[in-house]
Short mmCIF file of C-alpha atoms and ligand atoms in Angstrom, two decimals:
data_model
loop_
_atom_site.label_atom_id
_atom_site.label_comp_id
_atom_site.label_asym_id
_atom_site.label_seq_id
_atom_site.Cartn_x
_atom_site.Cartn_y
_atom_site.Cartn_z
CA MET A 1 -13.81 21.61 -12.66
CA PHE A 2 -11.69 20.04 -14.98
CA LYS A 3 -13.28 18.55 -17.62
CA LYS A 4 -10.36 15.89 -18.19
CA ILE A 5 -8.01 13.42 -16.41
CA LEU A 6 -5.73 12.20 -17.42
CA ILE A 7 -4.79 9.29 -15.07
CA ALA A 8 -0.86 8.24 -15.40
CA ASN A 9 -1.73 4.78 -13.27
CA ARG A 10 -2.66 1.27 -13.29
CA GLY A 11 -4.43 -1.21 -11.58
CA GLU A 12 -7.00 -0.78 -8.44
CA ILE A 13 -5.68 2.88 -7.61
CA ALA A 14 -6.20 3.70 -11.21
CA VAL A 15 -9.33 2.28 -11.37
CA ARG A 16 -10.59 4.24 -8.42
CA ILE A 17 -9.49 6.99 -9.50
CA ILE A 18 -11.41 6.96 -13.02
CA ARG A 19 -14.73 5.97 -10.53
CA ALA A 20 -14.34 9.24 -8.62
CA CYS A 21 -13.37 11.41 -11.87
CA ARG A 22 -16.74 9.97 -13.18
CA GLU A 23 -18.63 11.15 -10.00
CA MET A 24 -17.48 14.22 -10.23
CA GLY A 25 -18.30 13.78 -14.52
CA ILE A 26 -15.42 15.02 -15.49
CA VAL A 27 -14.09 12.75 -18.25
CA PRO A 28 -10.72 10.16 -17.36
CA VAL A 29 -8.64 8.92 -20.04
CA ALA A 30 -6.09 5.60 -19.02
CA VAL A 31 -2.98 5.46 -20.03
CA PHE A 32 -1.34 1.51 -20.44
CA SER A 33 1.17 -0.62 -21.36
CA ALA A 34 1.32 -3.72 -24.15
CA ALA A 35 1.36 -5.95 -20.96
CA ASP A 36 -2.07 -3.88 -19.58
CA ARG A 37 -4.01 -4.05 -22.49
CA ARG A 38 -6.82 -5.81 -21.16
CA SER A 39 -6.21 -4.33 -18.12
CA PRO A 40 -10.19 -2.98 -16.10
CA HIS A 41 -8.52 0.57 -16.50
CA VAL A 42 -8.49 0.07 -19.82
CA LEU A 43 -11.49 -1.59 -20.38
CA LEU A 44 -13.24 1.43 -18.20
CA ALA A 45 -12.25 4.42 -18.73
CA ASP A 46 -13.48 6.89 -22.15
CA GLU A 47 -10.49 7.56 -23.60
CA ALA A 48 -7.29 4.69 -23.57
CA VAL A 49 -3.75 5.92 -24.63
CA CYS A 50 -1.14 3.33 -25.25
CA LEU A 51 2.01 4.09 -24.19
CA GLY A 52 3.93 1.84 -25.07
CA PRO A 53 5.68 -1.20 -24.12
CA ALA A 54 5.74 -3.24 -21.23
CA PRO A 55 8.84 -2.33 -19.08
CA ALA A 56 7.46 0.57 -16.55
CA SER A 57 10.35 3.14 -17.65
CA GLU A 58 8.92 2.56 -21.51
CA SER A 59 6.00 3.10 -20.57
CA TYR A 60 3.80 4.25 -16.95
CA LEU A 61 7.29 6.26 -15.89
CA HIS A 62 8.19 8.13 -19.74
CA MET A 63 7.50 11.69 -18.64
CA ASP A 64 7.64 12.70 -23.00
CA ARG A 65 4.20 9.90 -23.36
CA ILE A 66 2.38 10.60 -20.97
CA VAL A 67 2.58 14.32 -22.12
CA GLN A 68 2.32 13.21 -25.54
CA ALA A 69 -1.31 11.65 -24.35
CA VAL A 70 -2.03 14.21 -22.22
CA ARG A 71 -1.60 17.17 -25.12
CA GLN A 72 -3.33 14.58 -27.20
CA THR A 73 -6.53 13.70 -25.78
CA GLY A 74 -7.36 17.37 -24.08
CA ALA A 75 -6.73 16.32 -20.41
CA GLU A 76 -5.77 19.57 -18.86
CA ALA A 77 -4.87 17.75 -15.24
CA VAL A 78 -2.52 14.29 -14.47
CA HIS A 79 -3.45 12.27 -11.28
CA PRO A 80 -0.68 9.92 -10.02
CA GLY A 81 -2.43 7.44 -8.23
CA TYR A 82 0.67 6.73 -5.79
CA GLY A 83 4.09 4.73 -6.58
CA PHE A 84 5.54 5.42 -10.76
CA LEU A 85 5.42 9.40 -10.98
CA SER A 86 3.73 9.99 -7.21
CA GLU A 87 6.50 11.76 -5.91
CA ASN A 88 8.52 13.51 -8.96
CA ALA A 89 8.64 16.48 -7.93
CA ALA A 90 10.60 16.94 -11.88
CA PHE A 91 8.06 16.04 -13.24
CA ALA A 92 5.71 17.76 -11.20
CA ARG A 93 8.02 20.21 -13.16
CA ARG A 94 7.29 19.09 -16.16
CA LEU A 95 3.64 19.08 -16.19
CA GLU A 96 3.87 22.52 -15.08
CA ALA A 97 6.21 23.96 -17.33
CA GLU A 98 3.30 23.11 -19.55
CA GLY A 99 0.67 24.46 -18.85
CA ILE A 100 -1.31 20.96 -17.18
CA VAL A 101 -1.73 20.30 -13.38
CA PHE A 102 -0.48 17.76 -11.96
CA ILE A 103 -3.58 16.16 -9.23
CA GLY A 104 -0.55 16.94 -5.84
CA PRO A 105 1.61 18.37 -3.67
CA ARG A 106 3.68 21.53 -5.07
CA ALA A 107 7.05 20.63 -6.86
CA GLU A 108 8.68 22.39 -4.12
CA ALA A 109 7.24 20.58 -1.24
CA LEU A 110 7.70 16.54 -3.33
CA GLU A 111 11.63 17.84 -3.21
CA LEU A 112 11.70 18.47 0.20
CA VAL A 113 9.22 16.29 1.94
CA GLY A 114 10.75 13.23 -0.40
CA ASP A 115 14.67 13.67 0.64
CA LYS A 116 14.70 11.37 4.44
CA VAL A 117 17.05 14.35 5.63
CA ARG A 118 16.23 17.41 4.53
CA ALA A 119 12.60 16.48 5.47
CA ARG A 120 14.34 15.71 9.26
CA GLN A 121 15.80 19.12 9.08
CA THR A 122 12.99 20.88 8.08
CA MET A 123 10.78 18.72 10.79
CA GLU A 124 12.92 19.83 13.63
CA LYS A 125 13.56 22.84 13.49
CA ALA A 126 9.73 23.55 13.62
CA GLY A 127 9.79 21.76 16.84
CA ILE A 128 8.09 18.39 15.40
CA PRO A 129 10.27 15.17 17.95
CA ILE A 130 12.15 13.55 14.63
CA ILE A 131 13.38 9.98 15.28
CA PRO A 132 17.73 10.21 17.16
CA GLY A 133 19.70 9.21 14.09
CA MET A 134 21.95 11.76 12.34
CA LYS A 135 21.01 15.21 10.41
CA THR A 136 23.05 15.04 7.75
CA VAL A 137 25.11 12.95 4.97
CA PRO A 138 28.22 12.32 6.23
CA THR A 139 31.35 11.60 4.16
CA ASP A 140 32.97 9.25 5.20
CA LEU A 141 32.39 6.14 7.56
CA ALA A 142 33.83 7.40 10.97
CA GLU A 143 30.85 9.79 12.05
CA TYR A 144 28.95 6.78 10.50
CA ARG A 145 30.58 4.53 12.95
CA ALA A 146 30.30 7.18 16.25
CA ALA A 147 27.32 8.83 15.48
CA ALA A 148 26.61 4.61 15.86
CA ARG A 149 28.42 5.18 18.98
CA SER A 150 26.63 7.38 20.20
CA LEU A 151 23.33 6.32 19.90
CA GLY A 152 23.17 2.45 20.60
CA PHE A 153 22.45 -1.04 19.09
CA PRO A 154 20.70 -1.91 16.69
CA VAL A 155 20.85 1.26 14.48
CA ILE A 156 18.42 1.70 11.10
CA VAL A 157 20.74 2.68 7.56
CA LYS A 158 18.52 4.54 5.31
CA ALA A 159 18.41 5.88 1.74
CA SER A 160 17.96 9.42 2.01
CA ALA A 161 16.29 9.61 -1.41
CA GLY A 162 13.92 6.21 0.40
CA GLY A 163 11.17 3.94 -0.13
CA GLY A 164 9.80 0.93 -0.04
CA GLY A 165 12.10 -0.73 2.29
CA LYS A 166 14.65 -0.09 -0.39
CA GLY A 167 18.89 0.98 0.74
CA MET A 168 17.63 0.05 4.13
CA ARG A 169 19.62 -2.17 6.93
CA ILE A 170 19.51 -2.71 10.62
CA VAL A 171 22.30 -3.61 11.54
CA LEU A 172 22.77 -5.75 15.39
CA ARG A 173 26.76 -5.07 15.89
CA GLU A 174 29.72 -2.19 15.02
CA GLU A 175 30.79 -5.08 13.14
CA GLY A 176 27.99 -5.54 10.27
CA LEU A 177 28.05 -1.10 10.05
CA GLU A 178 29.82 -1.36 7.84
CA ALA A 179 29.31 -3.74 5.14
CA ALA A 180 25.88 -2.10 6.03
CA ILE A 181 26.33 1.16 4.86
CA GLU A 182 27.66 -0.58 1.58
CA ALA A 183 24.87 -2.08 0.76
CA GLY A 184 22.72 0.37 1.04
CA ARG A 185 24.52 2.88 -1.10
CA ARG A 186 24.11 -0.07 -3.80
CA GLU A 187 20.62 -0.49 -3.58
CA ALA A 188 19.96 3.35 -2.80
CA LYS A 189 22.20 4.17 -5.78
CA SER A 190 20.01 1.46 -8.03
CA ALA A 191 17.16 1.81 -6.80
CA PHE A 192 17.16 5.93 -7.03
CA GLY A 193 20.59 7.30 -8.75
CA ASP A 194 21.45 8.44 -5.33
CA ALA A 195 23.61 7.00 -3.19
CA SER A 196 23.03 8.85 -0.03
CA VAL A 197 22.73 6.98 2.92
CA TYR A 198 22.67 7.89 7.07
CA LEU A 199 21.30 6.31 10.74
CA GLU A 200 18.64 5.94 12.97
CA LYS A 201 17.99 4.87 16.03
CA TYR A 202 16.60 1.07 15.47
CA LEU A 203 13.66 1.56 17.80
CA ASP A 204 12.60 -1.89 19.43
CA ALA A 205 9.03 -2.77 17.37
CA PRO A 206 7.62 0.93 17.40
CA ARG A 207 3.47 0.74 16.00
CA HIS A 208 3.43 2.65 12.47
CA VAL A 209 1.25 4.92 12.65
CA GLU A 210 0.27 7.59 10.08
CA ILE A 211 -1.96 10.47 9.70
CA GLN A 212 -3.57 11.56 7.02
CA VAL A 213 -3.92 14.83 6.04
CA LEU A 214 -5.75 17.31 3.34
CA ALA A 215 -4.42 21.24 2.48
CA ASP A 216 -5.89 23.47 0.58
CA ASN A 217 -3.54 25.79 -2.01
CA ALA A 218 -4.53 28.89 -0.02
CA GLY A 219 -3.51 26.45 3.24
CA HIS A 220 -6.25 25.76 5.15
CA THR A 221 -4.83 22.30 6.58
CA VAL A 222 -7.05 20.16 8.66
CA HIS A 223 -6.53 16.39 9.42
CA LEU A 224 -8.42 13.44 9.60
CA PHE A 225 -7.20 11.68 12.31
CA GLU A 226 -4.93 8.28 12.36
CA ARG A 227 -3.94 4.76 10.36
CA GLU A 228 -2.71 1.87 11.94
CA CYS A 229 -0.46 0.36 10.04
CA SER A 230 2.14 -1.94 11.99
CA VAL A 231 1.03 -5.69 10.70
CA GLN A 232 3.70 -4.84 7.59
CA ARG A 233 6.23 -7.76 6.26
CA ARG A 234 9.67 -6.57 5.15
CA HIS A 235 9.21 -2.83 6.70
CA GLN A 236 5.69 -3.18 3.88
CA LYS A 237 2.17 -2.36 5.76
CA ILE A 238 -0.41 -6.22 4.83
CA VAL A 239 -3.35 -4.45 6.53
CA GLU A 240 -4.71 -1.28 8.21
CA GLU A 241 -6.94 -0.19 9.78
CA THR A 242 -8.14 3.28 12.23
CA PRO A 243 -8.84 3.73 14.25
CA SER A 244 -5.49 2.98 15.90
CA PRO A 245 -6.03 0.13 19.50
CA ALA A 246 -2.83 1.76 20.78
CA LEU A 247 -4.78 5.20 20.77
CA ASP A 248 -6.43 7.03 23.17
CA PRO A 249 -8.16 10.66 22.62
CA ALA A 250 -5.26 12.77 23.70
CA LEU A 251 -2.52 11.11 22.19
CA ARG A 252 -4.41 11.52 19.00
CA ALA A 253 -4.90 14.97 19.75
CA ARG A 254 -1.45 15.31 19.78
CA MET A 255 -0.19 13.15 16.78
CA GLY A 256 -2.96 15.38 14.54
CA GLU A 257 -2.51 18.49 15.55
CA THR A 258 1.62 17.37 14.96
CA ALA A 259 0.90 15.72 10.97
CA VAL A 260 -1.29 19.33 10.56
CA ARG A 261 1.70 21.83 12.12
CA ALA A 262 4.65 18.94 9.69
CA MET A 263 2.70 19.52 6.92
CA ARG A 264 2.64 23.41 7.63
CA ALA A 265 6.40 23.83 8.21
CA ALA A 266 7.15 22.02 4.27
CA GLY A 267 4.00 24.23 2.48
CA TYR A 268 2.51 21.12 2.39
CA ASN A 269 -0.71 21.43 -0.30
CA ASN A 270 -3.42 18.71 -1.83
CA ALA A 271 -3.01 15.35 0.26
CA GLY A 272 -0.26 13.75 1.82
CA THR A 273 0.05 11.59 4.91
CA VAL A 274 2.88 11.92 8.42
CA GLU A 275 3.78 8.74 8.77
CA PHE A 276 5.13 8.73 12.82
CA LEU A 277 6.73 5.70 15.16
CA LEU A 278 5.50 5.26 18.29
CA ASP A 279 7.24 3.47 20.78
CA LYS A 280 6.69 1.27 24.16
CA ASP A 281 6.39 4.84 25.79
CA ARG A 282 4.32 6.28 23.87
CA ASN A 283 6.07 8.11 22.39
CA PHE A 284 5.67 9.62 19.23
CA TYR A 285 9.16 10.06 16.20
CA PHE A 286 8.26 11.48 12.75
CA LEU A 287 9.09 8.57 9.82
CA GLU A 288 8.55 10.45 7.66
CA VAL A 289 5.82 12.23 4.94
CA ASN A 290 4.40 10.61 1.56
CA ALA A 291 3.15 12.72 -0.72
CA ARG A 292 0.46 11.20 -2.41
CA LEU A 293 -2.25 9.20 -2.67
CA GLN A 294 -1.54 5.82 -0.36
CA VAL A 295 -2.63 2.49 -0.55
CA GLU A 296 -4.39 2.13 2.73
CA HIS A 297 -6.68 5.89 1.68
CA PRO A 298 -10.42 3.56 1.65
CA VAL A 299 -10.32 3.03 5.30
CA THR A 300 -10.43 6.93 6.96
CA GLU A 301 -12.57 7.27 3.16
CA LEU A 302 -14.41 4.89 5.44
CA VAL A 303 -14.79 5.36 9.89
CA THR A 304 -14.68 9.82 8.22
CA GLY A 305 -17.76 9.40 5.01
CA VAL A 306 -14.62 11.99 2.90
CA ASP A 307 -13.04 10.87 -0.09
CA LEU A 308 -9.96 11.68 -0.61
CA VAL A 309 -9.97 11.10 -4.36
CA ARG A 310 -12.88 13.75 -4.83
CA GLN A 311 -10.59 16.15 -2.30
CA GLN A 312 -7.42 15.95 -4.32
CA ILE A 313 -9.01 17.22 -7.47
CA ARG A 314 -11.02 20.05 -5.84
CA ILE A 315 -8.17 20.91 -4.10
CA ALA A 316 -5.75 20.97 -7.92
CA ALA A 317 -8.90 22.77 -9.78
CA GLY A 318 -8.06 25.88 -6.99
CA GLY A 319 -11.29 24.92 -5.24
CA THR A 320 -11.12 25.31 -1.37
CA LEU A 321 -11.73 22.49 1.23
CA GLY A 322 -13.96 23.10 2.92
CA LEU A 323 -13.48 21.02 6.08
CA ALA A 324 -12.81 22.98 9.65
CA GLN A 325 -11.42 20.10 11.66
CA ALA A 326 -14.25 20.42 14.25
CA ASP A 327 -16.56 19.14 11.75
CA LEU A 328 -14.37 16.02 10.70
CA LYS A 329 -15.33 12.28 13.34
CA GLN A 330 -14.91 8.81 13.07
CA ASN A 331 -17.06 7.38 12.98
CA GLY A 332 -17.25 3.44 13.07
CA HIS A 333 -13.65 1.30 12.83
CA ALA A 334 -12.47 0.33 9.10
CA LEU A 335 -10.04 -2.72 7.86
CA GLU A 336 -7.88 -2.87 5.11
CA CYS A 337 -6.05 -5.89 3.58
CA ARG A 338 -3.81 -5.44 0.74
CA ILE A 339 -4.08 -8.74 -1.62
CA TYR A 340 -1.22 -10.22 -3.55
CA ALA A 341 -0.35 -11.89 -6.53
CA GLU A 342 2.37 -14.18 -4.30
CA ASP A 343 2.10 -17.45 -3.05
CA PRO A 344 2.83 -16.89 1.38
CA ALA A 345 3.91 -20.91 1.50
CA ASN A 346 6.67 -19.68 -0.73
CA GLY A 347 8.68 -16.69 0.61
CA PHE A 348 6.16 -14.93 -0.91
CA LEU A 349 7.47 -15.03 -4.20
CA PRO A 350 5.37 -12.98 -6.96
CA SER A 351 2.67 -15.66 -8.49
CA PRO A 352 1.28 -14.21 -11.46
CA GLY A 353 -0.58 -15.30 -14.64
CA LYS A 354 -4.03 -16.21 -15.22
CA ILE A 355 -7.11 -15.75 -12.85
CA LEU A 356 -9.12 -18.74 -13.93
CA LEU A 357 -11.48 -17.81 -11.46
CA LEU A 358 -13.02 -14.34 -9.26
CA ARG A 359 -14.85 -14.26 -6.52
CA GLU A 360 -15.57 -10.64 -4.37
CA PRO A 361 -17.07 -10.28 -1.42
CA LYS A 362 -20.30 -8.35 -0.90
CA GLY A 363 -22.18 -7.02 1.14
CA PRO A 364 -23.13 -4.24 3.50
CA GLY A 365 -19.46 -2.51 5.04
CA VAL A 366 -17.67 -4.30 2.29
CA ARG A 367 -15.58 -2.86 -0.64
CA VAL A 368 -13.31 -3.64 -2.66
CA ASP A 369 -11.03 -1.86 -4.56
CA SER A 370 -9.79 -4.06 -7.61
CA GLY A 371 -7.84 -3.72 -10.61
CA ILE A 372 -7.89 -8.16 -11.96
CA TYR A 373 -10.96 -9.90 -13.24
CA GLY A 374 -11.25 -13.59 -13.79
CA GLY A 375 -9.85 -14.49 -17.54
CA TRP A 376 -6.86 -11.78 -16.97
CA GLU A 377 -3.62 -12.70 -16.58
CA VAL A 378 -1.65 -10.82 -14.34
CA PRO A 379 1.28 -9.66 -15.94
CA ILE A 380 5.06 -10.28 -14.26
CA THR A 381 6.45 -6.43 -14.45
CA TYR A 382 4.97 -4.60 -11.63
CA ASP A 383 4.00 -4.02 -8.18
CA PRO A 384 2.04 -7.49 -7.08
CA ILE A 385 -1.21 -5.61 -5.42
CA LEU A 386 -4.66 -7.87 -7.31
CA ALA A 387 -6.53 -5.39 -4.92
CA LYS A 388 -7.86 -3.87 -1.65
CA LEU A 389 -10.45 -5.77 0.44
CA ILE A 390 -12.07 -2.67 2.96
CA VAL A 391 -14.58 -3.06 5.66
CA TRP A 392 -16.22 -1.07 7.87
CA ALA A 393 -18.23 -1.87 10.46
CA GLU A 394 -19.79 -0.11 14.95
CA ASP A 395 -17.30 -1.04 15.84
CA ARG A 396 -12.71 -3.07 15.56
CA GLU A 397 -14.61 -6.21 16.92
CA ALA A 398 -17.55 -6.08 14.64
CA ALA A 399 -15.59 -4.99 11.56
CA CYS A 400 -12.18 -8.24 12.38
CA ARG A 401 -15.34 -10.48 11.68
CA ARG A 402 -16.70 -8.92 9.40
CA MET A 403 -13.34 -9.21 8.00
CA ALA A 404 -12.80 -12.38 8.27
CA ALA A 405 -15.97 -13.31 6.35
CA ALA A 406 -14.89 -11.20 3.63
CA LEU A 407 -11.94 -12.69 3.32
CA ASP A 408 -12.74 -16.07 3.31
CA GLY A 409 -15.75 -14.85 1.07
CA PHE A 410 -13.38 -13.70 -1.58
CA VAL A 411 -11.87 -16.73 -4.08
CA VAL A 412 -8.88 -16.52 -6.54
CA LEU A 413 -7.32 -19.32 -9.03
CA GLY A 414 -5.59 -19.63 -11.21
CA ILE A 415 -3.02 -18.19 -9.35
CA ARG A 416 -1.60 -17.84 -6.30
CA THR A 417 -2.49 -14.93 -3.69
CA THR A 418 -1.77 -13.68 0.29
CA ILE A 419 -5.52 -14.50 0.87
CA ASP A 420 -4.51 -17.55 3.70
CA PHE A 421 -2.19 -15.46 4.83
CA LEU A 422 -4.29 -12.95 5.57
CA LYS A 423 -6.63 -15.04 6.71
CA ASP A 424 -4.75 -15.76 9.87
CA VAL A 425 -3.44 -12.79 10.07
CA VAL A 426 -7.32 -11.37 10.59
CA GLY A 427 -7.69 -14.84 12.32
CA HIS A 428 -4.44 -14.21 15.48
CA PRO A 429 -5.61 -13.90 19.06
CA ASP A 430 -2.72 -10.93 19.78
CA PHE A 431 -4.77 -9.04 16.28
CA ARG A 432 -8.24 -9.06 17.60
CA ALA A 433 -7.02 -7.67 20.68
CA GLY A 434 -5.06 -5.31 18.78
CA ARG A 435 -1.49 -5.86 20.06
CA THR A 436 0.22 -4.77 16.98
CA ASP A 437 3.67 -3.80 16.21
CA THR A 438 5.57 -3.74 13.44
CA ALA A 439 7.84 -6.96 15.22
CA PHE A 440 3.88 -8.69 14.61
CA ILE A 441 4.63 -10.75 11.15
CA PRO A 442 8.03 -11.47 11.56
CA THR A 443 7.79 -13.17 15.58
CA ARG A 444 4.25 -14.54 15.07
CA PHE A 445 4.68 -15.73 11.34
CA GLU A 446 7.72 -16.95 11.08
CA GLY A 447 7.62 -20.35 7.72
CA TRP A 448 3.90 -19.47 8.08
CA ARG A 449 2.43 -22.97 6.24
CA SER A 450 -0.73 -22.73 4.41
CA PRO A 451 -4.21 -23.70 6.57
CA GLU A 452 -4.62 -27.69 5.79
CA ALA A 453 -7.98 -28.36 3.65
CA ASP A 454 -10.36 -29.63 6.28
CA GLU A 455 -9.71 -25.31 7.45
CA GLU A 456 -11.19 -24.65 3.66
CA THR A 457 -13.66 -27.27 2.64
CA ALA A 458 -16.48 -23.92 2.40
CA SER A 459 -15.15 -22.04 0.60
CA ILE A 460 -13.04 -24.84 -1.87
CA ALA A 461 -16.66 -26.82 -2.65
CA ALA A 462 -18.50 -23.09 -3.06
CA ALA A 463 -15.19 -22.54 -6.04
CA ALA A 464 -15.89 -26.05 -7.91
CA ALA A 465 -19.44 -25.47 -7.88
CA ALA A 466 -18.24 -21.82 -9.63
CA ILE A 467 -15.88 -23.98 -12.72
CA GLU A 468 -18.05 -26.51 -12.60
CA GLU A 469 -20.57 -24.00 -13.82
CA MET A 470 -17.72 -21.51 -15.11
CA THR A 471 -17.18 -24.51 -17.87
CA GLY A 472 -19.25 -27.60 -17.66
CA TRP A 473 -17.24 -29.69 -16.59
CA GLY A 474 -18.21 -33.05 -15.68
CA THR A 475 -21.84 -32.80 -16.11
CA ALA A 476 -22.10 -36.36 -16.12
CA SER A 477 -21.33 -36.89 -12.78
CA SER A 478 -20.84 -34.05 -10.41
CA PRO A 479 -17.11 -33.55 -9.93
CA VAL A 480 -16.70 -32.93 -5.77
CA LEU A 481 -13.65 -31.89 -4.35
CA VAL A 482 -12.27 -35.15 -1.62
CA ALA A 483 -10.19 -33.54 1.13
CA THR A 484 -6.37 -35.74 0.99
CA THR A 485 -3.24 -35.60 2.76
CA ARG A 486 -1.20 -33.79 0.94
CA ALA A 487 0.69 -35.93 -2.17
CA THR A 488 -1.19 -39.30 -1.81
CA ALA A 489 0.58 -42.21 -3.75
CA GLY A 490 -1.88 -43.14 -6.35
CA GLY A 491 -5.47 -41.95 -6.06
CA ARG A 492 -4.57 -38.45 -7.13
CA LYS A 493 -5.65 -37.36 -10.80
CA GLU A 494 -3.65 -34.74 -12.49
CA ALA A 495 -6.46 -32.01 -13.48
CA PRO A 496 -8.34 -31.37 -16.65
CA ASP A 497 -7.17 -27.05 -15.85
CA GLY A 498 -4.91 -24.77 -14.34
CA PRO A 499 -6.92 -23.81 -11.29
CA TRP A 500 -6.94 -27.05 -9.51
CA ARG A 501 -3.14 -26.32 -9.64
CA THR A 502 -3.79 -24.08 -6.45
CA LEU A 503 -6.65 -26.09 -4.28
CA GLY A 504 -3.05 -28.19 -1.94
CA PRO A 505 -4.31 -30.61 -1.13
CA TRP A 506 -7.58 -31.89 -2.82
CA ARG A 507 -7.44 -34.30 -5.36
CA ILE A 508 -11.28 -34.87 -7.79
CA GLY A 509 -13.20 -37.65 -6.88
CA SER A 510 -17.29 -38.99 -6.03
CA GLY A 511 -17.51 -37.89 -2.81
CA THR A 512 -17.45 -40.62 -0.86
P1 LIG B 1 9.93 3.39 2.79
O1 LIG B 1 10.22 4.43 3.09
O2 LIG B 1 11.41 2.85 2.44
O3 LIG B 1 8.93 2.57 3.10
P2 LIG B 1 9.81 4.45 6.13
O4 LIG B 1 11.52 5.50 6.47
O5 LIG B 1 8.77 4.48 6.05
O6 LIG B 1 10.50 3.35 4.94
O7 LIG B 1 9.67 2.94 7.00
C1 LIG B 1 9.18 1.70 6.41
C2 LIG B 1 9.12 1.06 8.68
O8 LIG B 1 10.14 0.53 8.32
C3 LIG B 1 8.49 1.56 9.11
O9 LIG B 1 7.05 1.45 8.57
C4 LIG B 1 9.20 0.79 10.47
O10 LIG B 1 8.73 -0.92 10.32
C5 LIG B 1 10.48 0.81 9.84
N1 LIG B 1 11.47 1.54 10.42
C6 LIG B 1 12.23 2.64 9.62
N2 LIG B 1 12.75 3.05 10.62
C7 LIG B 1 13.09 2.47 11.79
C8 LIG B 1 13.02 2.64 13.52
N3 LIG B 1 14.22 4.03 12.82
N4 LIG B 1 13.06 2.20 14.40
C9 LIG B 1 12.58 0.83 13.88
N5 LIG B 1 12.12 0.53 12.51
C10 LIG B 1 11.69 1.00 11.97
#
């Protein structure tokens, strides 16, 4: 087993991996940029190396500096987390050439699945159902046009090198095709340095259901069931759960077995996820492979009892899986909400800044994977994820109730977050009934506004009490928060400090 691992990432996922290292008796090494000097992952690690200035290209994406940090600290392996260099085949090759272990799949598998068109070809050859669409990247518009006509509109333009929704364009009618292809090409070129785009049939409000897979270096491959990730905004997941309310045991078994076959066809090792779209007639189609640890991995961990990060490290160190398919079971239900530093009432604009007060929920079945603390300044430079709130309970209904209560107990003041939005998502009758597809957020939450003050009395009052305790402010005559209408004339006093900015329709008063 490794003695020292360098974690080439930041935020909540770096913290998560540091934890796994500690439990395994491995020394965790953090890397950081100038913007992250006081970040939790830096404070938690045994050693930390500054890579350079804030821009990711100068720090978390800078291969030379990461290799140098590995050399300097004597680490034997690198865990890339998700994002940044996690699916970069050149990085995996570079580490291999330097005699450093990359905790992830081999470079050839990364190359294959990182190219959506190549992956589709491989899957089709292996008899895996793929979304109807092109299997090569055309050279002229006429080919796109002919393909779109035979698929029938709507179609979706996708970047072959795609990820994070970049280069994706939905085309409703033929008139929009050329402009969408051009826009997709431009976006793909600037995001991935590769302008190749192709077309798929745009399915009508499918569900996104993915299967977690683990494969050791000897080719022993198992799946750890599904995650339902249909609650998406702009094609990016925000709430995930397992089991999926849409699967029955027979469909689950078929999708699991198909995912294992897909990964074998790709020559895949380590942890990875096969994503599928499931249509209204319960047909499922291969979407793509995510060749890394997923953001939403904790729901699988809570329901299967398998620590995925620990498994990744064991496999990378040459260990065998030690898990047989028949041993794996789903127990209870888990939900995850992603908490972002974004303002949902304002077009989900990023909301960086200082966290003045933080209260994370606790209790049975509540897990918070967090990369923040009170007093910490959220930088603007990176992905705005602050924390993930994950709950487990014996069944879906109990898990929903636990999530709602835990969101109520999650207080972040000083910056705007998506917590209130998530409360409404989890409280929505269709969500409660398990009626979620990828159109759930766009159709139910268009133009969402934050809830009126009186719905939040309890959590705001708790926050006010905590602020009072923290700042000692107003001790002579304890201030209490009084609901008021938004922007009332007169009575609204200017708050002495930042947290009040985020309180919305409240003023500070005597309680009368
Ligand atoms: P990326 O790799 O950029 O994240 P994906 O191919 O994984 O893109 O797709 C992300 C999401 O976009 C899917 O979960 C789904 O909601 C939507 N999507 C992608 N392809 C299709 C399609 N052919 N039909 C309908 N929705 C799609």
